[in-house]
PDB file of C-alpha atoms in Angstrom:
ATOM      1  CA  MET A   1       0.000   0.000   0.000  1.00 50.00           C
ATOM      2  CA  SER A   2       1.531   3.300  -1.017  1.00 72.00           C
ATOM      3  CA  SER A   3       1.740   6.234   1.335  1.00 95.00           C
ATOM      4  CA  THR A   4       0.325   8.311  -1.542  1.00 97.00           C
ATOM      5  CA  PHE A   5      -2.837   6.198  -1.493  1.00 97.00           C
ATOM      6  CA  ASP A   6      -3.053   6.505   2.299  1.00 97.00           C
ATOM      7  CA  THR A   7      -2.858  10.286   2.059  1.00 98.00           C
ATOM      8  CA  VAL A   8      -5.453  10.405  -0.740  1.00 98.00           C
ATOM      9  CA  ALA A   9      -7.789   8.084   1.172  1.00 98.00           C
ATOM     10  CA  LYS A  10      -7.448  10.231   4.291  1.00 98.00           C
ATOM     11  CA  ILE A  11      -8.250  13.384   2.292  1.00 98.00           C
ATOM     12  CA  ILE A  12     -11.313  11.706   0.729  1.00 98.00           C
ATOM     13  CA  ALA A  13     -12.508  10.431   4.110  1.00 98.00           C
ATOM     14  CA  GLU A  14     -12.190  13.884   5.682  1.00 97.00           C
ATOM     15  CA  THR A  15     -13.570  15.853   2.724  1.00 96.00           C
ATOM     16  CA  CYS A  16     -16.542  13.617   1.952  1.00 96.00           C
ATOM     17  CA  ASP A  17     -17.233  12.079   5.355  1.00 95.00           C
ATOM     18  CA  ILE A  18     -16.697   8.560   3.986  1.00 96.00           C
ATOM     19  CA  PRO A  19     -15.433   5.929   6.456  1.00 97.00           C
ATOM     20  CA  ARG A  20     -11.695   5.473   5.760  1.00 97.00           C
ATOM     21  CA  GLU A  21     -11.916   1.675   5.869  1.00 96.00           C
ATOM     22  CA  THR A  22     -14.373   1.656   2.948  1.00 97.00           C
ATOM     23  CA  ILE A  23     -11.883   3.465   0.690  1.00 98.00           C
ATOM     24  CA  LYS A  24      -9.809   0.903  -1.210  1.00 97.00           C
ATOM     25  CA  PRO A  25      -7.124   1.213  -3.926  1.00 97.00           C
ATOM     26  CA  GLU A  26      -9.592  -0.288  -6.409  1.00 97.00           C
ATOM     27  CA  SER A  27     -12.381   2.138  -5.431  1.00 98.00           C
ATOM     28  CA  HIS A  28     -13.634   4.398  -8.224  1.00 97.00           C
ATOM     29  CA  ALA A  29     -14.019   7.864  -6.720  1.00 95.00           C
ATOM     30  CA  ILE A  30     -17.241   8.584  -8.590  1.00 92.00           C
ATOM     31  CA  ASP A  31     -18.864   5.193  -9.266  1.00 94.00           C
ATOM     32  CA  ASP A  32     -17.990   3.415  -6.008  1.00 96.00           C
ATOM     33  CA  LEU A  33     -17.625   6.232  -3.487  1.00 97.00           C
ATOM     34  CA  GLY A  34     -20.323   8.496  -4.922  1.00 95.00           C
ATOM     35  CA  ILE A  35     -18.120  11.589  -4.933  1.00 95.00           C
ATOM     36  CA  ASP A  36     -19.608  14.341  -7.083  1.00 91.00           C
ATOM     37  CA  SER A  37     -17.584  16.719  -9.221  1.00 86.00           C
ATOM     38  CA  LEU A  38     -17.718  19.578  -6.708  1.00 91.00           C
ATOM     39  CA  ASP A  39     -16.480  17.368  -3.887  1.00 94.00           C
ATOM     40  CA  PHE A  40     -13.811  16.028  -6.202  1.00 94.00           C
ATOM     41  CA  LEU A  41     -12.568  19.582  -6.800  1.00 94.00           C
ATOM     42  CA  ASP A  42     -12.209  19.993  -3.022  1.00 96.00           C
ATOM     43  CA  ILE A  43     -10.332  16.694  -2.871  1.00 97.00           C
ATOM     44  CA  ALA A  44      -8.087  17.739  -5.773  1.00 96.00           C
ATOM     45  CA  PHE A  45      -7.326  21.046  -4.060  1.00 97.00           C
ATOM     46  CA  ALA A  46      -6.409  19.225  -0.832  1.00 98.00           C
ATOM     47  CA  ILE A  47      -4.250  16.736  -2.772  1.00 98.00           C
ATOM     48  CA  ASP A  48      -2.480  19.597  -4.588  1.00 98.00           C
ATOM     49  CA  LYS A  49      -1.771  21.229  -1.237  1.00 98.00           C
ATOM     50  CA  ALA A  50      -0.670  18.011   0.481  1.00 98.00           C
ATOM     51  CA  PHE A  51       1.759  17.027  -2.298  1.00 97.00           C
ATOM     52  CA  GLY A  52       2.755  20.466  -3.560  1.00 97.00           C
ATOM     53  CA  ILE A  53       1.539  19.720  -7.094  1.00 97.00           C
ATOM     54  CA  LYS A  54      -1.189  20.838  -9.487  1.00 96.00           C
ATOM     55  CA  MET A  55      -3.338  18.029 -10.848  1.00 96.00           C
ATOM     56  CA  PRO A  56      -4.291  18.708 -14.487  1.00 96.00           C
ATOM     57  CA  LEU A  57      -8.005  18.044 -13.942  1.00 93.00           C
ATOM     58  CA  GLU A  58      -9.148  20.006 -16.996  1.00 93.00           C
ATOM     59  CA  GLN A  59      -6.783  18.034 -19.214  1.00 95.00           C
ATOM     60  CA  TRP A  60      -7.916  14.729 -17.677  1.00 94.00           C
ATOM     61  CA  THR A  61     -11.592  15.623 -18.089  1.00 91.00           C
ATOM     62  CA  GLN A  62     -10.991  16.610 -21.688  1.00 96.00           C
ATOM     63  CA  GLU A  63      -9.183  13.324 -22.413  1.00 96.00           C
ATOM     64  CA  VAL A  64     -12.098  11.354 -20.941  1.00 94.00           C
ATOM     65  CA  ASN A  65     -14.673  13.435 -22.869  1.00 95.00           C
ATOM     66  CA  GLU A  66     -12.736  12.942 -26.116  1.00 97.00           C
ATOM     67  CA  GLY A  67     -12.485   9.196 -25.514  1.00 96.00           C
ATOM     68  CA  LYS A  68      -8.673   9.293 -25.188  1.00 97.00           C
ATOM     69  CA  ALA A  69      -8.848   8.032 -21.612  1.00 96.00           C
ATOM     70  CA  THR A  70     -11.313   6.204 -19.381  1.00 94.00           C
ATOM     71  CA  THR A  71     -12.519   7.545 -16.061  1.00 93.00           C
ATOM     72  CA  GLU A  72     -10.855   4.485 -14.459  1.00 95.00           C
ATOM     73  CA  GLN A  73      -7.430   5.799 -15.500  1.00 95.00           C
ATOM     74  CA  TYR A  74      -7.861   8.878 -13.331  1.00 94.00           C
ATOM     75  CA  PHE A  75     -10.560   8.103 -10.794  1.00 94.00           C
ATOM     76  CA  VAL A  76      -9.745   4.597  -9.573  1.00 97.00           C
ATOM     77  CA  LEU A  77      -7.714   5.494  -6.501  1.00 97.00           C
ATOM     78  CA  SER A  78      -4.709   3.256  -7.185  1.00 97.00           C
ATOM     79  CA  ASN A  79      -4.409   4.885 -10.643  1.00 97.00           C
ATOM     80  CA  LEU A  80      -4.977   8.356  -9.210  1.00 97.00           C
ATOM     81  CA  SER A  81      -2.222   7.707  -6.657  1.00 97.00           C
ATOM     82  CA  ALA A  82       0.138   6.646  -9.453  1.00 97.00           C
ATOM     83  CA  ARG A  83      -0.668   9.876 -11.362  1.00 96.00           C
ATOM     84  CA  ILE A  84       0.093  11.879  -8.216  1.00 97.00           C
ATOM     85  CA  ASP A  85       3.417  10.071  -7.819  1.00 97.00           C
ATOM     86  CA  GLU A  86       4.240  10.923 -11.459  1.00 96.00           C
ATOM     87  CA  LEU A  87       3.409  14.594 -10.896  1.00 97.00           C
ATOM     88  CA  VAL A  88       5.511  14.697  -7.728  1.00 96.00           C
ATOM     89  CA  ALA A  89       8.421  13.002  -9.513  1.00 96.00           C
ATOM     90  CA  ALA A  90       8.146  15.375 -12.480  1.00 95.00           C
ATOM     91  CA  LYS A  91       8.140  18.353 -10.145  1.00 91.00           C
ATOM     92  CA  SER A  92      11.264  17.285  -8.303  1.00 84.00           C
ATOM     93  CA  ALA A  93      13.104  16.268 -11.482  1.00 80.00           C
TER      94      ALA A  93
END
């Protein structure tokens, strides 16, 4: 279990009042956890702050809308955590 996932899960639990133990790496933020887009923006803001990054949400949304990506690529928490790790690595490179 990555510490990135733990941090993301904690942020989701606090932001959306979802029991932490129900948040799994394979959870889909929208489909499984029922997080709406406004709550997700709050989560994204908290993630940006916690990791010192800026998630490219507009770009991700556009890719999904254009069929270049699936929502699973960005909103399943294990995948989201991997994207965060990539952004952190890119920032410190």
